[in-house]
């Protein structure tokens, strides 16, 4: 029995579509159809009922899913345990957010390249909300985001927590003294995209001091937020570690604002499935890199 055909069966069962499985496995719909037909012929059963719009598992196909998952899990564990990491080939889809890109993502990618030199990385940068949805739908293998994600069969690994600081350009000439949020909230606030964790925290803090209709400029681009803040367009609460260069160059200054902006926590998120072993391994690698980065920041070291 061809293990690749068993893996194909699982992806068709999960996605409910030959075309979606073909996209996920980087092949053609005809190839997927041929693999399923061959597997059904080898087993002497029908695994799927097919119609124009979708495919559905037959009762025997439903019974086959847990056995197929166990077979793939054992095969992957065997491969991981005894193979040379350098011989592992294929690709992994990783989604991440700007805050991690500007912090320790380069070190993580270098760790992958060193351990798995023949594994290609399909990297996508988006919002945590979108990436959480994609990992739950199994459109990406691993998400490095502000989490956690609460969903069935989803694993969350703690990565790191970044302290945040209210920041402004010296061009705004804000007083060099302790300030209340009410004293600076007449400036436009540059915030992460709507519905993000930081966006909701900004709204909550402003609501707590009686400001219900603030001027907020949202962006899903951290580089855009930093640039606008440097140009004096508004103030922004950002993780301190990702604006180290701007603080050193004094193109941004840290404001002593009460209340302080809460720290942000990040997680590695992936599906708990037997054919997703490489994502579990890389999530642990991301955790190691994130922890090392955090320790280096506490020790005052540079990367």
PDB file of C-alpha atoms in Angstrom:
ATOM      1  CA  UNK A   1       0.000   0.000   0.000  1.00  0.00           C
ATOM      2  CA  UNK A   2       1.328   3.412  -0.971  1.00  0.00           C
ATOM      3  CA  UNK A   3       1.575   5.658   2.124  1.00  0.00           C
ATOM      4  CA  UNK A   4       1.300   8.770  -0.015  1.00  0.00           C
ATOM      5  CA  UNK A   5      -2.092   7.554  -1.247  1.00  0.00           C
ATOM      6  CA  UNK A   6      -3.221   7.076   2.363  1.00  0.00           C
ATOM      7  CA  UNK A   7      -2.154  10.653   3.143  1.00  0.00           C
ATOM      8  CA  UNK A   8      -4.080  11.830   0.088  1.00  0.00           C
ATOM      9  CA  UNK A   9      -7.171   9.986   1.350  1.00  0.00           C
ATOM     10  CA  UNK A  10      -6.913  11.855   4.671  1.00  0.00           C
ATOM     11  CA  UNK A  11      -6.631  15.263   3.001  1.00  0.00           C
ATOM     12  CA  UNK A  12      -9.616  14.627   0.758  1.00  0.00           C
ATOM     13  CA  UNK A  13     -11.598  13.450   3.795  1.00  0.00           C
ATOM     14  CA  UNK A  14     -10.673  16.571   5.769  1.00  0.00           C
ATOM     15  CA  UNK A  15     -11.178  19.130   3.018  1.00  0.00           C
ATOM     16  CA  UNK A  16     -14.138  17.432   1.331  1.00  0.00           C
ATOM     17  CA  UNK A  17     -12.816  18.196  -2.133  1.00  0.00           C
ATOM     18  CA  UNK A  18     -10.381  16.701  -4.630  1.00  0.00           C
ATOM     19  CA  UNK A  19      -9.447  20.180  -5.861  1.00  0.00           C
ATOM     20  CA  UNK A  20      -8.756  21.501  -2.347  1.00  0.00           C
ATOM     21  CA  UNK A  21      -6.625  18.440  -1.588  1.00  0.00           C
ATOM     22  CA  UNK A  22      -4.744  18.953  -4.864  1.00  0.00           C
ATOM     23  CA  UNK A  23      -3.980  22.553  -3.891  1.00  0.00           C
ATOM     24  CA  UNK A  24      -2.864  21.503  -0.406  1.00  0.00           C
ATOM     25  CA  UNK A  25      -0.604  18.744  -1.767  1.00  0.00           C
ATOM     26  CA  UNK A  26       0.753  20.817  -4.677  1.00  0.00           C
ATOM     27  CA  UNK A  27      -0.492  18.489  -7.392  1.00  0.00           C
ATOM     28  CA  UNK A  28      -3.350  18.220  -9.888  1.00  0.00           C
ATOM     29  CA  UNK A  29      -6.932  17.174  -9.315  1.00  0.00           C
ATOM     30  CA  UNK A  30      -6.436  14.335 -11.776  1.00  0.00           C
ATOM     31  CA  UNK A  31      -3.501  13.034  -9.723  1.00  0.00           C
ATOM     32  CA  UNK A  32      -5.633  13.107  -6.577  1.00  0.00           C
ATOM     33  CA  UNK A  33      -8.439  11.228  -8.345  1.00  0.00           C
ATOM     34  CA  UNK A  34      -5.994   8.598  -9.594  1.00  0.00           C
ATOM     35  CA  UNK A  35      -4.506   8.081  -6.123  1.00  0.00           C
ATOM     36  CA  UNK A  36      -7.945   7.615  -4.527  1.00  0.00           C
ATOM     37  CA  UNK A  37      -9.090   5.278  -7.302  1.00  0.00           C
ATOM     38  CA  UNK A  38      -5.933   3.174  -6.903  1.00  0.00           C
ATOM     39  CA  UNK A  39      -6.335   3.047  -3.117  1.00  0.00           C
ATOM     40  CA  UNK A  40      -9.974   2.014  -3.436  1.00  0.00           C
ATOM     41  CA  UNK A  41      -9.014  -0.692  -5.923  1.00  0.00           C
ATOM     42  CA  UNK A  42      -6.265  -2.008  -3.619  1.00  0.00           C
ATOM     43  CA  UNK A  43      -8.657  -2.092  -0.646  1.00  0.00           C
ATOM     44  CA  UNK A  44     -11.621  -3.407  -2.617  1.00  0.00           C
ATOM     45  CA  UNK A  45     -13.974  -0.782  -1.166  1.00  0.00           C
ATOM     46  CA  UNK A  46     -15.376   2.637  -2.003  1.00  0.00           C
ATOM     47  CA  UNK A  47     -14.014   5.332   0.279  1.00  0.00           C
ATOM     48  CA  UNK A  48     -15.984   8.270  -1.126  1.00  0.00           C
ATOM     49  CA  UNK A  49     -19.326   9.051  -2.668  1.00  0.00           C
ATOM     50  CA  UNK A  50     -18.762  11.557  -5.456  1.00  0.00           C
ATOM     51  CA  UNK A  51     -21.093  14.149  -6.927  1.00  0.00           C
ATOM     52  CA  UNK A  52     -20.628  17.311  -8.966  1.00  0.00           C
ATOM     53  CA  UNK A  53     -20.048  19.661  -6.041  1.00  0.00           C
ATOM     54  CA  UNK A  54     -18.295  17.618  -3.357  1.00  0.00           C
ATOM     55  CA  UNK A  55     -17.168  14.230  -2.165  1.00  0.00           C
ATOM     56  CA  UNK A  56     -18.416  12.497   0.974  1.00  0.00           C
ATOM     57  CA  UNK A  57     -17.002   9.627   2.957  1.00  0.00           C
ATOM     58  CA  UNK A  58     -18.857   6.344   2.687  1.00  0.00           C
ATOM     59  CA  UNK A  59     -19.543   4.466   5.952  1.00  0.00           C
ATOM     60  CA  UNK A  60     -16.478   2.329   5.227  1.00  0.00           C
ATOM     61  CA  UNK A  61     -14.491   5.474   4.470  1.00  0.00           C
ATOM     62  CA  UNK A  62     -15.479   6.931   7.837  1.00  0.00           C
ATOM     63  CA  UNK A  63     -14.269   3.767   9.541  1.00  0.00           C
ATOM     64  CA  UNK A  64     -10.974   4.000   7.634  1.00  0.00           C
ATOM     65  CA  UNK A  65     -10.093   7.549   8.779  1.00  0.00           C
ATOM     66  CA  UNK A  66      -8.821   6.775  12.324  1.00  0.00           C
ATOM     67  CA  UNK A  67      -6.844   3.759  11.058  1.00  0.00           C
ATOM     68  CA  UNK A  68      -5.303   5.871   8.301  1.00  0.00           C
ATOM     69  CA  UNK A  69      -4.392   8.603  10.800  1.00  0.00           C
ATOM     70  CA  UNK A  70      -2.692   6.037  13.032  1.00  0.00           C
ATOM     71  CA  UNK A  71      -0.791   4.588  10.080  1.00  0.00           C
ATOM     72  CA  UNK A  72       0.468   8.009   8.982  1.00  0.00           C
ATOM     73  CA  UNK A  73       1.360   9.023  12.537  1.00  0.00           C
ATOM     74  CA  UNK A  74       3.490   5.921  13.102  1.00  0.00           C
ATOM     75  CA  UNK A  75       5.186   6.337   9.726  1.00  0.00           C
ATOM     76  CA  UNK A  76       6.016   9.978  10.465  1.00  0.00           C
ATOM     77  CA  UNK A  77       7.330   9.188  13.925  1.00  0.00           C
ATOM     78  CA  UNK A  78       9.528   6.461  12.431  1.00  0.00           C
ATOM     79  CA  UNK A  79      10.806   8.842   9.768  1.00  0.00           C
ATOM     80  CA  UNK A  80      11.562  11.565  12.311  1.00  0.00           C
ATOM     81  CA  UNK A  81      13.291   9.160  14.697  1.00  0.00           C
ATOM     82  CA  UNK A  82      15.645   7.408  12.296  1.00  0.00           C
ATOM     83  CA  UNK A  83      16.159   9.650   9.298  1.00  0.00           C
ATOM     84  CA  UNK A  84      18.857  12.237   8.701  1.00  0.00           C
ATOM     85  CA  UNK A  85      17.148  15.639   9.078  1.00  0.00           C
ATOM     86  CA  UNK A  86      19.136  16.854   6.096  1.00  0.00           C
ATOM     87  CA  UNK A  87      17.458  14.268   3.890  1.00  0.00           C
ATOM     88  CA  UNK A  88      13.927  15.445   4.706  1.00  0.00           C
ATOM     89  CA  UNK A  89      12.316  17.091   1.691  1.00  0.00           C
ATOM     90  CA  UNK A  90       9.068  18.841   1.014  1.00  0.00           C
ATOM     91  CA  UNK A  91       7.593  22.147   2.097  1.00  0.00           C
ATOM     92  CA  UNK A  92       5.881  23.642   5.111  1.00  0.00           C
ATOM     93  CA  UNK A  93       3.381  26.498   5.104  1.00  0.00           C
ATOM     94  CA  UNK A  94       4.069  28.917   7.936  1.00  0.00           C
ATOM     95  CA  UNK A  95       1.979  31.969   8.759  1.00  0.00           C
ATOM     96  CA  UNK A  96       3.336  34.712  10.982  1.00  0.00           C
ATOM     97  CA  UNK A  97       2.689  38.294  12.041  1.00  0.00           C
ATOM     98  CA  UNK A  98       4.737  41.468  11.729  1.00  0.00           C
ATOM     99  CA  UNK A  99       5.645  41.604  15.424  1.00  0.00           C
ATOM    100  CA  UNK A 100       7.482  38.285  15.133  1.00  0.00           C
ATOM    101  CA  UNK A 101       9.001  39.225  11.763  1.00  0.00           C
ATOM    102  CA  UNK A 102      10.589  42.289  13.399  1.00  0.00           C
ATOM    103  CA  UNK A 103      11.776  40.289  16.425  1.00  0.00           C
ATOM    104  CA  UNK A 104      13.103  36.742  16.033  1.00  0.00           C
ATOM    105  CA  UNK A 105      11.725  35.292  12.779  1.00  0.00           C
ATOM    106  CA  UNK A 106      15.115  35.484  10.982  1.00  0.00           C
ATOM    107  CA  UNK A 107      16.709  33.363  13.720  1.00  0.00           C
ATOM    108  CA  UNK A 108      13.877  30.842  13.431  1.00  0.00           C
ATOM    109  CA  UNK A 109      14.195  30.565   9.649  1.00  0.00           C
ATOM    110  CA  UNK A 110      17.955  30.118   9.999  1.00  0.00           C
ATOM    111  CA  UNK A 111      17.350  27.314  12.542  1.00  0.00           C
ATOM    112  CA  UNK A 112      15.049  25.547  10.061  1.00  0.00           C
ATOM    113  CA  UNK A 113      17.542  26.023   7.216  1.00  0.00           C
ATOM    114  CA  UNK A 114      20.349  24.539   9.305  1.00  0.00           C
ATOM    115  CA  UNK A 115      18.396  21.500  10.518  1.00  0.00           C
ATOM    116  CA  UNK A 116      16.251  20.854   7.426  1.00  0.00           C
ATOM    117  CA  UNK A 117      18.189  22.304   4.471  1.00  0.00           C
ATOM    118  CA  UNK A 118      16.006  20.592   1.862  1.00  0.00           C
ATOM    119  CA  UNK A 119      12.667  21.729   3.291  1.00  0.00           C
ATOM    120  CA  UNK A 120      11.113  24.665   1.438  1.00  0.00           C
ATOM    121  CA  UNK A 121       9.256  27.299   3.451  1.00  0.00           C
ATOM    122  CA  UNK A 122       6.068  28.881   2.157  1.00  0.00           C
ATOM    123  CA  UNK A 123       5.877  31.976   4.377  1.00  0.00           C
ATOM    124  CA  UNK A 124       2.820  34.192   4.683  1.00  0.00           C
ATOM    125  CA  UNK A 125       2.520  37.346   6.802  1.00  0.00           C
ATOM    126  CA  UNK A 126      -0.987  38.304   7.851  1.00  0.00           C
ATOM    127  CA  UNK A 127      -3.065  39.212  10.888  1.00  0.00           C
ATOM    128  CA  UNK A 128      -3.402  36.813  13.805  1.00  0.00           C
ATOM    129  CA  UNK A 129      -7.135  36.563  13.164  1.00  0.00           C
ATOM    130  CA  UNK A 130      -6.693  35.453   9.550  1.00  0.00           C
ATOM    131  CA  UNK A 131      -3.852  33.057  10.345  1.00  0.00           C
ATOM    132  CA  UNK A 132      -5.820  31.465  13.201  1.00  0.00           C
ATOM    133  CA  UNK A 133      -8.616  30.774  10.726  1.00  0.00           C
ATOM    134  CA  UNK A 134      -6.203  29.326   8.165  1.00  0.00           C
ATOM    135  CA  UNK A 135      -4.525  26.964  10.610  1.00  0.00           C
ATOM    136  CA  UNK A 136      -7.934  25.775  11.860  1.00  0.00           C
ATOM    137  CA  UNK A 137      -8.940  25.122   8.227  1.00  0.00           C
ATOM    138  CA  UNK A 138      -5.582  23.369   7.652  1.00  0.00           C
ATOM    139  CA  UNK A 139      -4.594  25.765   4.888  1.00  0.00           C
ATOM    140  CA  UNK A 140      -1.318  26.429   6.670  1.00  0.00           C
ATOM    141  CA  UNK A 141       0.725  24.032   8.793  1.00  0.00           C
ATOM    142  CA  UNK A 142       1.996  26.347  11.522  1.00  0.00           C
ATOM    143  CA  UNK A 143       0.977  29.816  12.727  1.00  0.00           C
ATOM    144  CA  UNK A 144       3.149  32.113  14.862  1.00  0.00           C
ATOM    145  CA  UNK A 145       0.634  34.615  16.196  1.00  0.00           C
ATOM    146  CA  UNK A 146      -0.926  36.415  19.125  1.00  0.00           C
ATOM    147  CA  UNK A 147      -2.875  33.559  20.595  1.00  0.00           C
ATOM    148  CA  UNK A 148      -3.986  31.219  21.839  1.00  0.00           C
ATOM    149  CA  UNK A 149      -6.470  29.716  19.393  1.00  0.00           C
ATOM    150  CA  UNK A 150      -9.292  27.830  21.079  1.00  0.00           C
ATOM    151  CA  UNK A 151     -10.568  25.250  18.611  1.00  0.00           C
ATOM    152  CA  UNK A 152     -10.867  21.463  18.399  1.00  0.00           C
ATOM    153  CA  UNK A 153      -7.648  19.564  17.644  1.00  0.00           C
ATOM    154  CA  UNK A 154      -5.515  22.730  17.863  1.00  0.00           C
ATOM    155  CA  UNK A 155      -2.261  22.774  19.840  1.00  0.00           C
ATOM    156  CA  UNK A 156      -0.934  26.044  21.307  1.00  0.00           C
ATOM    157  CA  UNK A 157       2.671  26.404  22.483  1.00  0.00           C
ATOM    158  CA  UNK A 158       3.668  29.473  24.503  1.00  0.00           C
ATOM    159  CA  UNK A 159       6.395  31.368  22.659  1.00  0.00           C
ATOM    160  CA  UNK A 160       7.096  34.644  24.415  1.00  0.00           C
ATOM    161  CA  UNK A 161       5.567  37.744  25.947  1.00  0.00           C
ATOM    162  CA  UNK A 162       6.596  41.249  24.865  1.00  0.00           C
ATOM    163  CA  UNK A 163       6.272  44.267  27.127  1.00  0.00           C
ATOM    164  CA  UNK A 164       4.702  47.230  25.356  1.00  0.00           C
ATOM    165  CA  UNK A 165       5.397  50.959  25.493  1.00  0.00           C
ATOM    166  CA  UNK A 166       3.477  54.002  24.366  1.00  0.00           C
ATOM    167  CA  UNK A 167       5.643  55.708  21.735  1.00  0.00           C
ATOM    168  CA  UNK A 168       5.721  59.058  19.994  1.00  0.00           C
ATOM    169  CA  UNK A 169       7.938  61.095  17.714  1.00  0.00           C
ATOM    170  CA  UNK A 170       9.978  63.910  19.284  1.00  0.00           C
ATOM    171  CA  UNK A 171       8.233  66.092  16.671  1.00  0.00           C
ATOM    172  CA  UNK A 172       5.104  66.020  18.838  1.00  0.00           C
ATOM    173  CA  UNK A 173       7.031  67.695  21.679  1.00  0.00           C
ATOM    174  CA  UNK A 174       5.062  65.879  24.358  1.00  0.00           C
ATOM    175  CA  UNK A 175       6.058  66.738  27.944  1.00  0.00           C
ATOM    176  CA  UNK A 176       8.986  64.760  29.351  1.00  0.00           C
ATOM    177  CA  UNK A 177       7.150  63.706  32.499  1.00  0.00           C
ATOM    178  CA  UNK A 178       4.707  61.038  33.639  1.00  0.00           C
ATOM    179  CA  UNK A 179       1.472  61.370  31.690  1.00  0.00           C
ATOM    180  CA  UNK A 180      -1.987  59.946  31.935  1.00  0.00           C
ATOM    181  CA  UNK A 181      -3.578  58.297  28.926  1.00  0.00           C
ATOM    182  CA  UNK A 182      -6.180  61.058  28.919  1.00  0.00           C
ATOM    183  CA  UNK A 183      -3.405  63.635  28.477  1.00  0.00           C
ATOM    184  CA  UNK A 184      -2.095  62.040  25.289  1.00  0.00           C
ATOM    185  CA  UNK A 185      -5.308  60.617  23.858  1.00  0.00           C
ATOM    186  CA  UNK A 186      -6.054  63.815  21.940  1.00  0.00           C
ATOM    187  CA  UNK A 187      -3.375  62.603  19.510  1.00  0.00           C
ATOM    188  CA  UNK A 188      -4.444  60.100  16.843  1.00  0.00           C
ATOM    189  CA  UNK A 189      -3.651  56.564  17.986  1.00  0.00           C
ATOM    190  CA  UNK A 190      -1.869  54.275  15.536  1.00  0.00           C
ATOM    191  CA  UNK A 191      -3.078  50.750  16.226  1.00  0.00           C
ATOM    192  CA  UNK A 192      -2.991  47.246  14.864  1.00  0.00           C
ATOM    193  CA  UNK A 193      -5.803  46.092  12.552  1.00  0.00           C
ATOM    194  CA  UNK A 194      -9.407  46.072  13.742  1.00  0.00           C
ATOM    195  CA  UNK A 195     -10.506  43.045  15.771  1.00  0.00           C
ATOM    196  CA  UNK A 196      -6.906  42.318  16.800  1.00  0.00           C
ATOM    197  CA  UNK A 197      -6.029  41.834  20.474  1.00  0.00           C
ATOM    198  CA  UNK A 198      -4.056  45.130  20.692  1.00  0.00           C
ATOM    199  CA  UNK A 199      -6.883  47.045  18.983  1.00  0.00           C
ATOM    200  CA  UNK A 200      -9.438  45.819  21.512  1.00  0.00           C
ATOM    201  CA  UNK A 201      -7.082  46.630  24.381  1.00  0.00           C
ATOM    202  CA  UNK A 202      -6.674  50.209  23.122  1.00  0.00           C
ATOM    203  CA  UNK A 203     -10.436  50.617  22.968  1.00  0.00           C
ATOM    204  CA  UNK A 204     -10.861  49.124  26.440  1.00  0.00           C
ATOM    205  CA  UNK A 205      -8.244  51.393  28.027  1.00  0.00           C
ATOM    206  CA  UNK A 206      -9.764  54.474  26.413  1.00  0.00           C
ATOM    207  CA  UNK A 207     -13.268  53.414  27.407  1.00  0.00           C
ATOM    208  CA  UNK A 208     -12.115  52.981  30.992  1.00  0.00           C
ATOM    209  CA  UNK A 209     -11.179  56.684  31.127  1.00  0.00           C
ATOM    210  CA  UNK A 210     -14.406  57.780  29.454  1.00  0.00           C
ATOM    211  CA  UNK A 211     -13.188  58.189  25.852  1.00  0.00           C
ATOM    212  CA  UNK A 212     -15.723  56.384  23.684  1.00  0.00           C
ATOM    213  CA  UNK A 213     -15.012  57.817  20.209  1.00  0.00           C
ATOM    214  CA  UNK A 214     -11.215  58.069  19.835  1.00  0.00           C
ATOM    215  CA  UNK A 215      -9.376  58.845  16.629  1.00  0.00           C
ATOM    216  CA  UNK A 216      -7.673  55.572  15.700  1.00  0.00           C
ATOM    217  CA  UNK A 217      -5.723  54.847  12.535  1.00  0.00           C
ATOM    218  CA  UNK A 218      -5.607  51.071  12.047  1.00  0.00           C
ATOM    219  CA  UNK A 219      -3.062  49.180   9.976  1.00  0.00           C
ATOM    220  CA  UNK A 220      -2.103  45.528   9.573  1.00  0.00           C
ATOM    221  CA  UNK A 221       1.455  46.644   8.703  1.00  0.00           C
ATOM    222  CA  UNK A 222       3.829  47.178  11.594  1.00  0.00           C
ATOM    223  CA  UNK A 223       6.281  48.990   9.292  1.00  0.00           C
ATOM    224  CA  UNK A 224       3.496  51.431   8.385  1.00  0.00           C
ATOM    225  CA  UNK A 225       2.620  52.069  12.036  1.00  0.00           C
ATOM    226  CA  UNK A 226       6.257  52.710  12.928  1.00  0.00           C
ATOM    227  CA  UNK A 227       6.782  55.039   9.961  1.00  0.00           C
ATOM    228  CA  UNK A 228       3.661  57.085  10.718  1.00  0.00           C
ATOM    229  CA  UNK A 229       4.656  57.323  14.379  1.00  0.00           C
ATOM    230  CA  UNK A 230       8.150  58.503  13.440  1.00  0.00           C
ATOM    231  CA  UNK A 231       6.631  61.189  11.232  1.00  0.00           C
ATOM    232  CA  UNK A 232       4.546  62.496  14.119  1.00  0.00           C
ATOM    233  CA  UNK A 233       1.162  61.375  12.805  1.00  0.00           C
ATOM    234  CA  UNK A 234       0.135  59.962  16.174  1.00  0.00           C
ATOM    235  CA  UNK A 235       1.130  57.888  19.199  1.00  0.00           C
ATOM    236  CA  UNK A 236       1.232  54.114  19.330  1.00  0.00           C
ATOM    237  CA  UNK A 237       1.610  51.267  21.842  1.00  0.00           C
ATOM    238  CA  UNK A 238       4.096  48.699  20.510  1.00  0.00           C
ATOM    239  CA  UNK A 239       6.337  45.929  21.858  1.00  0.00           C
ATOM    240  CA  UNK A 240       9.541  47.603  22.993  1.00  0.00           C
ATOM    241  CA  UNK A 241      11.828  44.965  21.489  1.00  0.00           C
ATOM    242  CA  UNK A 242      10.706  45.676  17.931  1.00  0.00           C
ATOM    243  CA  UNK A 243      11.486  49.409  18.074  1.00  0.00           C
ATOM    244  CA  UNK A 244      14.957  49.151  19.602  1.00  0.00           C
ATOM    245  CA  UNK A 245      16.641  50.847  16.658  1.00  0.00           C
ATOM    246  CA  UNK A 246      14.133  53.708  16.593  1.00  0.00           C
ATOM    247  CA  UNK A 247      14.508  54.256  20.336  1.00  0.00           C
ATOM    248  CA  UNK A 248      18.297  54.219  20.070  1.00  0.00           C
ATOM    249  CA  UNK A 249      18.185  56.720  17.191  1.00  0.00           C
ATOM    250  CA  UNK A 250      15.530  58.758  19.040  1.00  0.00           C
ATOM    251  CA  UNK A 251      13.239  58.831  16.043  1.00  0.00           C
ATOM    252  CA  UNK A 252      10.752  57.470  18.584  1.00  0.00           C
ATOM    253  CA  UNK A 253      10.685  58.117  22.319  1.00  0.00           C
ATOM    254  CA  UNK A 254       9.075  56.044  25.051  1.00  0.00           C
ATOM    255  CA  UNK A 255       6.275  57.776  26.924  1.00  0.00           C
ATOM    256  CA  UNK A 256       5.699  57.257  30.643  1.00  0.00           C
ATOM    257  CA  UNK A 257       1.939  56.747  30.369  1.00  0.00           C
ATOM    258  CA  UNK A 258      -0.448  55.510  33.043  1.00  0.00           C
ATOM    259  CA  UNK A 259      -2.065  53.061  32.653  1.00  0.00           C
ATOM    260  CA  UNK A 260       0.671  51.112  30.917  1.00  0.00           C
ATOM    261  CA  UNK A 261      -0.281  49.147  27.847  1.00  0.00           C
ATOM    262  CA  UNK A 262      -0.597  45.407  28.662  1.00  0.00           C
ATOM    263  CA  UNK A 263       2.061  42.990  27.363  1.00  0.00           C
ATOM    264  CA  UNK A 264       1.319  40.846  24.307  1.00  0.00           C
ATOM    265  CA  UNK A 265       1.627  37.054  24.316  1.00  0.00           C
ATOM    266  CA  UNK A 266       2.518  34.958  21.290  1.00  0.00           C
ATOM    267  CA  UNK A 267       1.896  31.300  20.487  1.00  0.00           C
ATOM    268  CA  UNK A 268       2.854  28.656  17.966  1.00  0.00           C
ATOM    269  CA  UNK A 269      -0.370  27.091  16.738  1.00  0.00           C
ATOM    270  CA  UNK A 270      -0.824  23.928  14.695  1.00  0.00           C
ATOM    271  CA  UNK A 271      -3.293  21.107  14.096  1.00  0.00           C
ATOM    272  CA  UNK A 272      -2.932  17.982  16.205  1.00  0.00           C
ATOM    273  CA  UNK A 273      -2.952  15.463  13.347  1.00  0.00           C
ATOM    274  CA  UNK A 274      -0.689  12.478  12.717  1.00  0.00           C
ATOM    275  CA  UNK A 275       0.571  13.793   9.385  1.00  0.00           C
ATOM    276  CA  UNK A 276       1.530  17.131  10.938  1.00  0.00           C
ATOM    277  CA  UNK A 277       4.524  15.890  12.907  1.00  0.00           C
ATOM    278  CA  UNK A 278       6.928  18.309  11.209  1.00  0.00           C
ATOM    279  CA  UNK A 279       4.778  21.227  12.373  1.00  0.00           C
ATOM    280  CA  UNK A 280       5.015  19.989  15.956  1.00  0.00           C
ATOM    281  CA  UNK A 281       8.803  19.765  15.632  1.00  0.00           C
ATOM    282  CA  UNK A 282       9.061  23.252  14.137  1.00  0.00           C
ATOM    283  CA  UNK A 283       6.705  24.703  16.735  1.00  0.00           C
ATOM    284  CA  UNK A 284       9.117  23.453  19.394  1.00  0.00           C
ATOM    285  CA  UNK A 285      12.008  25.004  17.456  1.00  0.00           C
ATOM    286  CA  UNK A 286      10.112  28.313  17.354  1.00  0.00           C
ATOM    287  CA  UNK A 287       9.589  28.067  21.104  1.00  0.00           C
ATOM    288  CA  UNK A 288      13.325  27.541  21.673  1.00  0.00           C
ATOM    289  CA  UNK A 289      14.249  30.504  19.449  1.00  0.00           C
ATOM    290  CA  UNK A 290      11.651  32.761  21.087  1.00  0.00           C
ATOM    291  CA  UNK A 291      12.847  31.850  24.578  1.00  0.00           C
ATOM    292  CA  UNK A 292      16.488  32.483  23.602  1.00  0.00           C
ATOM    293  CA  UNK A 293      15.519  35.833  22.100  1.00  0.00           C
ATOM    294  CA  UNK A 294      13.663  36.837  25.269  1.00  0.00           C
ATOM    295  CA  UNK A 295      16.607  35.859  27.480  1.00  0.00           C
ATOM    296  CA  UNK A 296      18.982  37.805  25.263  1.00  0.00           C
ATOM    297  CA  UNK A 297      16.807  40.906  25.592  1.00  0.00           C
ATOM    298  CA  UNK A 298      16.750  40.579  29.392  1.00  0.00           C
ATOM    299  CA  UNK A 299      20.532  40.215  29.417  1.00  0.00           C
ATOM    300  CA  UNK A 300      20.966  43.207  27.160  1.00  0.00           C
ATOM    301  CA  UNK A 301      22.506  41.106  24.410  1.00  0.00           C
ATOM    302  CA  UNK A 302      22.075  41.856  20.712  1.00  0.00           C
ATOM    303  CA  UNK A 303      21.285  39.478  17.900  1.00  0.00           C
TER     304      UNK A 303
END
